Structures are given as C-alpha cells and as structure tokens.
Tab-separated table of C-alpha atoms and ligand atoms in Angstrom:
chain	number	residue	atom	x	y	z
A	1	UNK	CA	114.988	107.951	88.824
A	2	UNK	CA	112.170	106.958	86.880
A	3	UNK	CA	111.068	103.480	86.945
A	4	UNK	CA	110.114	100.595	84.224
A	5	UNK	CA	107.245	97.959	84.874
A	6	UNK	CA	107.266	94.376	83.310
A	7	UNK	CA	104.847	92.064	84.126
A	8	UNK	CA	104.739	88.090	83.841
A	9	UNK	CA	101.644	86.199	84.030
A	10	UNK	CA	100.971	82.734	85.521
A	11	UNK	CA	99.938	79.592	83.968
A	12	UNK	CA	97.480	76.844	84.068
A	13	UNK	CA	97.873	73.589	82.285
A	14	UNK	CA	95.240	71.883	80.114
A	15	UNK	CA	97.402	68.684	79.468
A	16	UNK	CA	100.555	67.114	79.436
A	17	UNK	CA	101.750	66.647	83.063
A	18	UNK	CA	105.550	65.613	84.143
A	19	UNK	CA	105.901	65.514	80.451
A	20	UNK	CA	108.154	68.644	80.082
A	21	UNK	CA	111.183	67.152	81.441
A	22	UNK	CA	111.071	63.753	79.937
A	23	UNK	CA	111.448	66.206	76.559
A	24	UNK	CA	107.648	65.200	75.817
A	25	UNK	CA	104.621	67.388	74.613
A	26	UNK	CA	102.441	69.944	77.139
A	27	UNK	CA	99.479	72.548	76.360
A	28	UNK	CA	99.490	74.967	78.989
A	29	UNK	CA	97.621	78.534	79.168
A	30	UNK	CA	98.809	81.542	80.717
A	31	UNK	CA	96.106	83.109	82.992
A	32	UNK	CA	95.030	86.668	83.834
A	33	UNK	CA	97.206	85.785	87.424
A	34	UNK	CA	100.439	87.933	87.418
A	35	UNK	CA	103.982	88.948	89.013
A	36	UNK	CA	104.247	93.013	88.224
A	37	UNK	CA	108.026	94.640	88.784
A	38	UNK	CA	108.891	97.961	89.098
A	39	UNK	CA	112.263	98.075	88.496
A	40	UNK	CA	114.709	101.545	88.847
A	41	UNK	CA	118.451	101.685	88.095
A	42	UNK	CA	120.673	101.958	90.803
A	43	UNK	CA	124.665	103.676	90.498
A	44	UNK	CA	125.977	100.619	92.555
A	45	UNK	CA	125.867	97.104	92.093
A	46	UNK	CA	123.455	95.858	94.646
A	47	UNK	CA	120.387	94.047	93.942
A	48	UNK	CA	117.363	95.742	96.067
A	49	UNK	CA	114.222	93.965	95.841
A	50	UNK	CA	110.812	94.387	97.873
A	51	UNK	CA	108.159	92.285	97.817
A	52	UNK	CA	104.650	93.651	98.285
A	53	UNK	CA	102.734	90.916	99.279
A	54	UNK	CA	105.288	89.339	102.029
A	55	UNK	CA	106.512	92.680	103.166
A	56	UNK	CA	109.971	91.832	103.178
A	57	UNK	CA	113.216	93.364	101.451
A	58	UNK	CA	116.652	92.277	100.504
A	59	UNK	CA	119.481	93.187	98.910
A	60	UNK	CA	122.223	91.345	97.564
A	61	UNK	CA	125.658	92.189	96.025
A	62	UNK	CA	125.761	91.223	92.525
A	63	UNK	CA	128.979	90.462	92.410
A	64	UNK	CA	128.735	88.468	94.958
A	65	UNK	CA	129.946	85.018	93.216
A	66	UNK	CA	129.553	82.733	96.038
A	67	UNK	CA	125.729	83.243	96.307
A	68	UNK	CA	123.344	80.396	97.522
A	69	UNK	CA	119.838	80.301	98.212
A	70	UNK	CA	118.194	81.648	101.088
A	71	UNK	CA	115.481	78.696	101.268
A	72	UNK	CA	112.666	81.991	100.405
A	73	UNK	CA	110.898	84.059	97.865
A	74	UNK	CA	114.025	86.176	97.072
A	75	UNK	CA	115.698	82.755	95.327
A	76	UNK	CA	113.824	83.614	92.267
A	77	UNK	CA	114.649	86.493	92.056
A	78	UNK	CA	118.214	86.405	92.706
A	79	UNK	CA	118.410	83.228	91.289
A	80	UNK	CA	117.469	84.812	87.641
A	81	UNK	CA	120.500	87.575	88.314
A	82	UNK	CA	122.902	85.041	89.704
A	83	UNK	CA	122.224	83.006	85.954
A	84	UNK	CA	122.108	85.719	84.105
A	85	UNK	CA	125.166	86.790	85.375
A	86	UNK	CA	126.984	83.203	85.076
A	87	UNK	CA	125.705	83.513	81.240
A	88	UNK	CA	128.095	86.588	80.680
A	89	UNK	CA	125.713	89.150	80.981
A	90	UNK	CA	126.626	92.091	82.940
A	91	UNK	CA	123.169	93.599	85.073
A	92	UNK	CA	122.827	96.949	86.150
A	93	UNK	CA	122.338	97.813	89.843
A	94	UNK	CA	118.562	98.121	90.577
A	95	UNK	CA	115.653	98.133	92.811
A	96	UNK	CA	112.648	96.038	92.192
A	97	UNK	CA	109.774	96.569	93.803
A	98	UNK	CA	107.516	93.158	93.247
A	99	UNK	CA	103.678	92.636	93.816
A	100	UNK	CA	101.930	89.808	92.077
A	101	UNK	CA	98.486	88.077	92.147
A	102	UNK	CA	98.784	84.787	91.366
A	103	UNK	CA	97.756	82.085	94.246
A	104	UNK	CA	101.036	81.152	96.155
A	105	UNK	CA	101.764	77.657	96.750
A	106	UNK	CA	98.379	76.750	94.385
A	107	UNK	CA	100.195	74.892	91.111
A	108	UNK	CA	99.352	78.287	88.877
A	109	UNK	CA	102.977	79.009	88.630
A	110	UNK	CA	103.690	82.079	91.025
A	111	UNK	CA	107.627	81.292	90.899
A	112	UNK	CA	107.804	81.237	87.540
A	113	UNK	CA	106.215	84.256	87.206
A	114	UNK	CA	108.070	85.909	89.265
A	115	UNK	CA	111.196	84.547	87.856
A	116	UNK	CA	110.294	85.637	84.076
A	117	UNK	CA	109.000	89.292	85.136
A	118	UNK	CA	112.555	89.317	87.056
A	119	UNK	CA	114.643	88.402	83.740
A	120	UNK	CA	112.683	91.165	81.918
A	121	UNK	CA	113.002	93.405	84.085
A	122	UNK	CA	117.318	93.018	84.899
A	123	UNK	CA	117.794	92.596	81.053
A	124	UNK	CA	115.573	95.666	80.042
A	125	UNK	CA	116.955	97.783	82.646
A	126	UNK	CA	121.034	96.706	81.802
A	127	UNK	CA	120.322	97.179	78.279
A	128	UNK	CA	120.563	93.666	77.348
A	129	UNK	CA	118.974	91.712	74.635
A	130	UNK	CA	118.197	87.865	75.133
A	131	UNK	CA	115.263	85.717	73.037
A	132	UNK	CA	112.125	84.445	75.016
A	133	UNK	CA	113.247	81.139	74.313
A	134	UNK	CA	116.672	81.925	76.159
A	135	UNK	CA	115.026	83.820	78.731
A	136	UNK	CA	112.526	80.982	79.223
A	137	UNK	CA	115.352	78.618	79.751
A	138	UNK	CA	117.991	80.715	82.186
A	139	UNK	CA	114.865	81.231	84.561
A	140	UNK	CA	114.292	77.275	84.731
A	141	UNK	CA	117.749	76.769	84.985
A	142	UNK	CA	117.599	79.892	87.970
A	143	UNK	CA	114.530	77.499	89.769
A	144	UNK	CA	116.688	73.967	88.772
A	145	UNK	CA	120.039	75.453	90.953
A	146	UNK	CA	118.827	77.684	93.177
A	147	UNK	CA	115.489	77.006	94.411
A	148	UNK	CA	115.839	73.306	94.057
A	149	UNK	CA	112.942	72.229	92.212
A	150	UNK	CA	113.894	70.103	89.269
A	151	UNK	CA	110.979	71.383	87.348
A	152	UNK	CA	110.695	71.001	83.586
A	153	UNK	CA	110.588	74.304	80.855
A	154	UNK	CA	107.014	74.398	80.856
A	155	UNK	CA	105.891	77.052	83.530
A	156	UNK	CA	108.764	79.587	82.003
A	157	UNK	CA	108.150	79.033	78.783
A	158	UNK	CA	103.956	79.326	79.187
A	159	UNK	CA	105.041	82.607	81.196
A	160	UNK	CA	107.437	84.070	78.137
A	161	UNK	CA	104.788	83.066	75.381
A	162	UNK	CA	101.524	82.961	76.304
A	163	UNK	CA	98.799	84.378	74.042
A	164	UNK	CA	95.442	85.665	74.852
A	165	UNK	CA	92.444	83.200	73.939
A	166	UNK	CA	95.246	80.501	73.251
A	167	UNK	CA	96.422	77.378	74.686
A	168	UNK	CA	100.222	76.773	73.465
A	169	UNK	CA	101.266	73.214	72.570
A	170	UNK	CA	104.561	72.699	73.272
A	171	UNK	CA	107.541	70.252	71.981
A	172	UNK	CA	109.732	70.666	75.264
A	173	UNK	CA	112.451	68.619	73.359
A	174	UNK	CA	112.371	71.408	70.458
A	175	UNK	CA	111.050	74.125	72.010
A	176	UNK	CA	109.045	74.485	68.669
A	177	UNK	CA	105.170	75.860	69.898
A	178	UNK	CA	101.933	75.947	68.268
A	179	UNK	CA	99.229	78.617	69.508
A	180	UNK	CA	95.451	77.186	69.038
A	181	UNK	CA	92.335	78.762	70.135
A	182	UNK	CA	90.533	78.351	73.020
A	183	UNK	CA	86.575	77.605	71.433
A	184	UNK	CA	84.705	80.952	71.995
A	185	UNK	CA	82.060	79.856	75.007
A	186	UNK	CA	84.311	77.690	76.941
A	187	UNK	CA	86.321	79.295	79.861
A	188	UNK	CA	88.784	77.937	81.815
A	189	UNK	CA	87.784	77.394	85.767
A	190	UNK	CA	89.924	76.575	88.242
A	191	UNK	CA	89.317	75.298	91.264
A	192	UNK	CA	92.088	75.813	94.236
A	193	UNK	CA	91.761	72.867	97.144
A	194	UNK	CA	93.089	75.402	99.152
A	195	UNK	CA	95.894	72.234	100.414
A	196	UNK	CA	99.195	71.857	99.952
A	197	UNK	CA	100.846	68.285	101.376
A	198	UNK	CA	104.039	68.923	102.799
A	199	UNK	CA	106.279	66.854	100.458
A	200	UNK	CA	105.176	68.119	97.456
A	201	UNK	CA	108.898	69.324	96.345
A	202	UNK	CA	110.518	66.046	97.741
A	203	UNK	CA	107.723	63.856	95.804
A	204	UNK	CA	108.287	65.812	92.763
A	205	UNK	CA	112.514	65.229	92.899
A	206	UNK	CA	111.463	61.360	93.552
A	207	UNK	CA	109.339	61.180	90.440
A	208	UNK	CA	111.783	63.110	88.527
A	209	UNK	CA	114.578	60.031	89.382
A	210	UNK	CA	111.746	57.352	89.068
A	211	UNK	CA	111.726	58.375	85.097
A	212	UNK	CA	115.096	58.640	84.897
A	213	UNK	CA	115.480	54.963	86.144
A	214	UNK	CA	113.358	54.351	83.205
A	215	UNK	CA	114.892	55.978	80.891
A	216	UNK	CA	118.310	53.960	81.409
A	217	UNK	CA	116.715	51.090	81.357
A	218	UNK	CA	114.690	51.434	78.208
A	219	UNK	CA	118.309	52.831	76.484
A	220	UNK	CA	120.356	49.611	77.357
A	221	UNK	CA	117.796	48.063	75.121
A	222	UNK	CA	116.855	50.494	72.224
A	223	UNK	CA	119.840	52.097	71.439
A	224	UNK	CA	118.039	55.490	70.315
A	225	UNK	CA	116.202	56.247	73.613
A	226	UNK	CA	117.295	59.737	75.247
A	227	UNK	CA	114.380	60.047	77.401
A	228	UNK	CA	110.893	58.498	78.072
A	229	UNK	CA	109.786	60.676	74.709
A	230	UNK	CA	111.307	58.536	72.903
A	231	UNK	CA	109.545	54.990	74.324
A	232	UNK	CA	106.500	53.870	73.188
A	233	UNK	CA	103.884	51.746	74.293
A	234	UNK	CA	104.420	49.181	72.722
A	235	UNK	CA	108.290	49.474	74.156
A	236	UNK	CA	106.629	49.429	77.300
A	237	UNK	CA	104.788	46.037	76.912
A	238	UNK	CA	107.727	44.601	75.184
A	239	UNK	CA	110.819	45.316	77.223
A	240	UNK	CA	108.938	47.075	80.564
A	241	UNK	CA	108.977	43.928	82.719
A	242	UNK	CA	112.430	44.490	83.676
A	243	UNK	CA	111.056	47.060	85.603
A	244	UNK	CA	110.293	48.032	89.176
A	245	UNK	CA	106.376	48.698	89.635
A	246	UNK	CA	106.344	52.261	90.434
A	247	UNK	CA	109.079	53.105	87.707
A	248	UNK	CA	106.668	50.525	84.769
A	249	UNK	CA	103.761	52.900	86.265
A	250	UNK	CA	105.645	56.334	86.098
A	251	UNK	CA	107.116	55.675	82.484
A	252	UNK	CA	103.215	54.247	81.910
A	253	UNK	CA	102.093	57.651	82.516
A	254	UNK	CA	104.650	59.982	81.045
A	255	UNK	CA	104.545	57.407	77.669
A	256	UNK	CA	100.765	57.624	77.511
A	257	UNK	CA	100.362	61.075	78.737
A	258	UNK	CA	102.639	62.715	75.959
A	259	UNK	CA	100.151	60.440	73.312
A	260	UNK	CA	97.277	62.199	75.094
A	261	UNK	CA	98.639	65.498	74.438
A	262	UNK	CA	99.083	65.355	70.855
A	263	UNK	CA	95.179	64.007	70.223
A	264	UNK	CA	93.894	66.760	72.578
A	265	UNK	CA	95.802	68.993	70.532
A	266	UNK	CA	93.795	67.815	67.547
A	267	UNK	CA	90.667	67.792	69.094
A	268	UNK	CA	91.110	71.419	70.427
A	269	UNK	CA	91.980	72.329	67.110
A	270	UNK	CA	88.683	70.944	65.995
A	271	UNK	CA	86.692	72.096	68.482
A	272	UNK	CA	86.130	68.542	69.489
A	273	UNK	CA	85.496	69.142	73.025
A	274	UNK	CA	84.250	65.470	73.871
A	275	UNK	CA	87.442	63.919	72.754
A	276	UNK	CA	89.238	66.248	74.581
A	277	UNK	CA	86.937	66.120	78.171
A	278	UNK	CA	87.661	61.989	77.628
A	279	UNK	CA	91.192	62.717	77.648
A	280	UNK	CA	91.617	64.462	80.154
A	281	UNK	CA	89.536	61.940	82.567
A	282	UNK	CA	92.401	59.465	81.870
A	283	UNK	CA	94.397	61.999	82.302
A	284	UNK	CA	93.988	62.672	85.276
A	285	UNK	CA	93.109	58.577	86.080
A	286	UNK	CA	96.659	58.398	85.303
A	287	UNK	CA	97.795	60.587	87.422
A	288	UNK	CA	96.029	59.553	90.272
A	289	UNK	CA	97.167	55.921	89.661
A	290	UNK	CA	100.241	55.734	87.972
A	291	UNK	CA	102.121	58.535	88.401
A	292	UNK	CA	100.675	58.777	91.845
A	293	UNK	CA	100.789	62.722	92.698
A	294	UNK	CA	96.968	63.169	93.503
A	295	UNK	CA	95.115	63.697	96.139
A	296	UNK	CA	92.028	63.077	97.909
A	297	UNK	CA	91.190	66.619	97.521
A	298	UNK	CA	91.890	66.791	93.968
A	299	UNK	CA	89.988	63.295	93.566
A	300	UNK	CA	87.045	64.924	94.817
A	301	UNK	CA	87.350	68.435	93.194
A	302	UNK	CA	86.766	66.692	89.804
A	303	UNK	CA	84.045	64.282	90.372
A	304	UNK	CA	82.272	67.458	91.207
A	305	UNK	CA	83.051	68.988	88.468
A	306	UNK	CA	82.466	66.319	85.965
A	307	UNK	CA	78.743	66.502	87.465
A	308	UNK	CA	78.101	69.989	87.393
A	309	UNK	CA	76.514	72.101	84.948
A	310	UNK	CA	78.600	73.337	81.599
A	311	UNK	CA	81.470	71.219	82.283
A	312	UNK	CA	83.379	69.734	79.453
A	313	UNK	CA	86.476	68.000	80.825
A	314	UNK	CA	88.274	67.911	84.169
A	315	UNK	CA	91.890	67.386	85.446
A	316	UNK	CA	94.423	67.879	88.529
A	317	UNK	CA	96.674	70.640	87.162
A	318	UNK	CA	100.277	70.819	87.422
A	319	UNK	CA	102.549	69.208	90.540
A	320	UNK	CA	99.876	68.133	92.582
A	321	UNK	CA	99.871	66.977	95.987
A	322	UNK	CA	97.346	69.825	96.303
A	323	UNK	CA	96.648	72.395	94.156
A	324	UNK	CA	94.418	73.345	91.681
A	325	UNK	CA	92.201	71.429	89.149
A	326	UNK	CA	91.235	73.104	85.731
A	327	UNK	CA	87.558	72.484	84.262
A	328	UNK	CA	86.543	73.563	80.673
A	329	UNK	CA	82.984	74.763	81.966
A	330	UNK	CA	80.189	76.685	79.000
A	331	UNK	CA	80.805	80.333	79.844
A	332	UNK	CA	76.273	80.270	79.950
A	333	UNK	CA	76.459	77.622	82.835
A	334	UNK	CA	80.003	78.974	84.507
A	335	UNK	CA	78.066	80.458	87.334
A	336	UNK	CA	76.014	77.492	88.317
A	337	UNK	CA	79.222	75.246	87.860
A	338	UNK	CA	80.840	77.658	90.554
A	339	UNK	CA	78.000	77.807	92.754
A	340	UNK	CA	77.121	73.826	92.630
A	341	UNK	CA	81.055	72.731	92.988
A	342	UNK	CA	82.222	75.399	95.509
A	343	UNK	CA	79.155	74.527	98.110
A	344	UNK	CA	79.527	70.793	97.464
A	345	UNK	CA	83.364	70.668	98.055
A	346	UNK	CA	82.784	72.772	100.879
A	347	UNK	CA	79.638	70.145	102.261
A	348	UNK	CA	82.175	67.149	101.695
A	349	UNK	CA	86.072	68.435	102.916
A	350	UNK	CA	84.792	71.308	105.296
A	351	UNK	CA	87.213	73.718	103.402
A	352	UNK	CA	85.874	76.680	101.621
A	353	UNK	CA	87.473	76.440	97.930
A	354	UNK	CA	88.450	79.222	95.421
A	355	UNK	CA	87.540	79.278	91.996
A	356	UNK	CA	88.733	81.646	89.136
A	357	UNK	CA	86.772	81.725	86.152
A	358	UNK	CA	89.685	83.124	83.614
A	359	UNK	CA	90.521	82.519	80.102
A	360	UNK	CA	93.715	82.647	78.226
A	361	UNK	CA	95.748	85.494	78.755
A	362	UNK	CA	98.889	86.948	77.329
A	363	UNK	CA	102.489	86.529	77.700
A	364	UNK	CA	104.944	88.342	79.702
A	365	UNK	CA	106.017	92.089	78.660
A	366	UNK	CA	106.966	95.579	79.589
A	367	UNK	CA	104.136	97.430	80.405
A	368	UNK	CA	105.409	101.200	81.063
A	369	UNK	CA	106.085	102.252	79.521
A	370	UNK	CA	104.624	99.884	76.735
A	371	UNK	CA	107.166	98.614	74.158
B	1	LIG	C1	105.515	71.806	87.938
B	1	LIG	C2	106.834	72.029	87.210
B	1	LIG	C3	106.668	71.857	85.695
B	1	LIG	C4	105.976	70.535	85.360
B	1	LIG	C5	104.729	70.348	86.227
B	1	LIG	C6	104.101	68.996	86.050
B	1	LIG	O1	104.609	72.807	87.587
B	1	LIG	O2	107.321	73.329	87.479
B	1	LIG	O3	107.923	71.959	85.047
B	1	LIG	O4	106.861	69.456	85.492
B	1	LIG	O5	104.991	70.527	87.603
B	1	LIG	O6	103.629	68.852	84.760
C-alpha cells in the first residue's frame, strides 16, 4: 500500500512566555526543525508506529478505550488518536513510520511536532476533515491528558500555522493570529545549553497552579477577572498585597509579559528592532526573577550574546530550566556571533553548545504527495 507523508515543523518563541495559558498574547516562529510521518492504511484497527530516531515500535489497539500513557515518546502519538477518537472521529488502521529533526528535550517543541504531524497524518489517512484551529487544540488537549504537561496552545498552534519569514502573534484567549515579517537581514539563532534540569515538567505544573492562585484571588475582587489576562498592573499594585511572594512575582510576570508582547509586536511591525532587543532583556529579567524558570546556563548564554557581534535582542526561550535561548543576530555578522558565543560558552560552562542559525519556516502540511 502506498504511503502519505505529512510533516510538522517545530517552533521557537520570540516573546510571550507562560502567557498562553493564562489566555494572554505570544509571538512564536516555526523553525526549519521537523517531525516527518509516513503514514500507510492498515485493514485492521491497530495503531503501528515506528520511530526512526529511538528505534523503537509499538502498536496499540484503537479501540482500546481504557488507554493510558506509557510515560514515552509513543504518548504523543497515541495520545492524538486516543483524542481524536474521544472527539467522535472514527481513524483508520495505520502504520506510521516517524523520523524528525528537531532537538529533543531542547524547548524547540519536538512533542508538539510530533503530535501535529500525527493528527495530519490519522485524519488525512481516515478521510477526515478537522480545521487547524481544532487540530491545534485536540493535540494540546492529547499532551494536557496524556503526557501530563499542562502546557498552553502555543507550541500546537505555532506548529499548525506557521508561515515562512513570519513570526505569528497570537491571542491564545481568541485564537485570532496576526502573521508579521521577520526584517529581511535579521535571522533567528538559537543557542541550545545542551542542559536539561530534572524538574523541568514538575516546575512547570507548579507555576501553572502558582497563576492560578492568582487568578482566584484577583476574581474575588474584580468581578470580571477569568485569568491573569485580564489583571493589570495597576490591579497588581492595588489589590496584589494579599498575595504570597512567589504568586505577586508569577502574576508580575505573566501581567507584564503579555504588555511586552503586544509593543514587540508593534515594534516588529516597524522594524523597530531596538525597542524590541529592550524588550526582550526584561523579558527575559523577568523570567529569571519573577517567574523564576532560568538558569545559570541560560543566564550566561545571553550575556554572551548581548555582547557579540550582530546581535539585536536576546531571551531564554520557552519552558526553561534548560533549553534554548533565541538571539535576533544581522545575517552579515551571524557567523562571528556563532563563532564568538559558541567558544566563549564553551571557555566558561565546559559544555560544547549548539547553535542553529534558521529563520521562519512554514507550517505543518502533507508533503506527498503535495496537497
Ligand atoms: C512550553 C509549553 C507552552 C508554553 C511555554 C512557555 O513550551 O508547551 O505551552 O507555556 O512552555 O511559554
């Protein structure tokens, strides 16, 4: 049986962190970094899949209605066909055969990739029709049950839309998205730490419950108040002292963060690249501080950037707690910016970094053969 191909790209984010799921504002990218799936219909209904790069397959039953997770890679997948199947939607039997090259365990987004190319692939190959938007939401709703992560919409949503040369701002509240160019001459470098703390899921839950602690006490006082979106700062000076410290800091970040986001939007749009390095310095300040999900090696990994050739602006990207940072860097200076911050990290930590020097890329499709 012949097979069909879909592939799903990663993502990097330029602002707008552990804003998604306090229904606030984010401006991610999708990189060149992808999951590819070869999927082929099977006559039974068994879910084969095979992945490349951890040389491992499994197969599941799919009407299997008692599934849980395995605690591995094959939760995202299965994970997208158990939701998809909970939604109504009856999949086809099939094989996937999976391969991807986006960093694992790096903050670029390899599980949502690989849960997006997975929804494309069971709904083209059963005939189905969903939106992006819907697919976008089952897959973090697959990642929210199954894997455990109570991650927000952006990383499936980046994954679903992306567009080449674009950053996407998104309204995770509205899921209404506006597509502005990247300035011709800037690329986006990013620069893996090559860590990964332990807790990094645990710490991510915690910070998850330290907004919602926020969020009911800010609505016992202004009656409108759904989540942190809808505080202010001024809210926070007037009615935060209630407050525990790390849950005035946490809110303090998501409330100024999603303010951030909306004047870097601006300033992207205007090719106002000072305004937007300067925001995201505090930025990432804010993370570092307030929301507290940085890391030495991050720390470091942008003070070298913001003192190496080309750069432009400089942030931790995504969870944290390891990682990757993202650098606007001059694409005429990129190579000395590489050169300068991968030997320096290297002189100061004693580990060898990555960097990718990528630019926006675009979203996930079918790509054989091509819609
Ligand atoms: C992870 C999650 C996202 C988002 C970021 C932080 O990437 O998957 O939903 O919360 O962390 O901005």
């Amino acid at each position: 049986m012949s097979s069909r191909v879909f592939r799903a790209p990663g993502r990097v984010n330029l602002i707008g962190e552990f804003t998604d799921y306090n229904d606030g504002f984010v401006m991610p990218a999708a990189v060149d970094f992808s999951t590819t799936i070869a999927a082929t219909k099977r006559l039974d209904r068994m879910l084969g899949m095979r992945s490349a790069n951890i040389g491992q397959r499994r197969e599941f039953p799919l009407d299997d209605r008692t599934a849980h997770s395995a605690g591995d890679w094959s939760d995202y997948v299965r994970g997208v066909a158990v939701m998809l199947e909970r939604l109504g939607h009856r999949l086809h039997g099939a094989d996937l055969e999976i391969e991807g090259d986006v960093p694992m365990g790096a903050g670029l987004s390899s599980s949502a990739s690989l849960e997006v190319a997975t929804a494309l692939a069971l709904i083209g190959i059963s005939g189905l029709s969903l939106g992006l938007k819907e697919i976008a939401a089952l897959c973090q709703r697959a990642e929210n049950e199954f894997a455990g992560s109570r991650c927000g919409i952006m990383d499936q949503f980046i994954s679903c839309f992306g567009k080449a040369g674009r950053a996407l701002l998104l309204d995770c509240r509205s899921l209404d998205y506006r597509l502005i160019p990247i300035p011709a001459g800037i690329r986006l470098v990013i620069s893996n730490t090559m860590v990964r703390h332990q807790h990094a899921t645990g710490e991510y839950n915690n910070r998850r419950a330290d907004c919602e602690a926020g969020v009911l006490h800010f609505a016992r006082i202004i009656p409108h108040v759904r989540a942190l979106r809808d505080v202010t700062l001024a809210d926070l000076s007037r009615y935060g002292d209630g407050l525990p410290d790390p849950v005035y800091r946490r809110c303090r970040h998501v409330i100024s963060e999603n303010a951030r986001v909306e004047r870097a939007a601006q300033a992207l749009e205007q090719s106002d690249l000072d305004t937007l390095g300067t925001l995201m310095a505090e930025s990432h300040r804010s993370l570092r501080d307030d929301f507290e999900v940085s890391c030495p090696e991050l720390d470091l990994l942008v003070d070298l950037a913001l003192a190496a050739p080309g750069i432009r602006g400089s942030r931790m990207t995504g969870g944290g707690f390891g990682g990757c940072t993202i650098s606007l860097v001059d694409e005429d200076r990129v190579d000395d910016f590489v050169r300068q911050v991968g030997e320096r990290y290297r002189n100061a930590s004693g580990i060898t970094p990555e960097l990718y020097v990528t630019t926006a890329a675009d979203g996930a499709r079918e790509v054989f053969p091509s819609a």
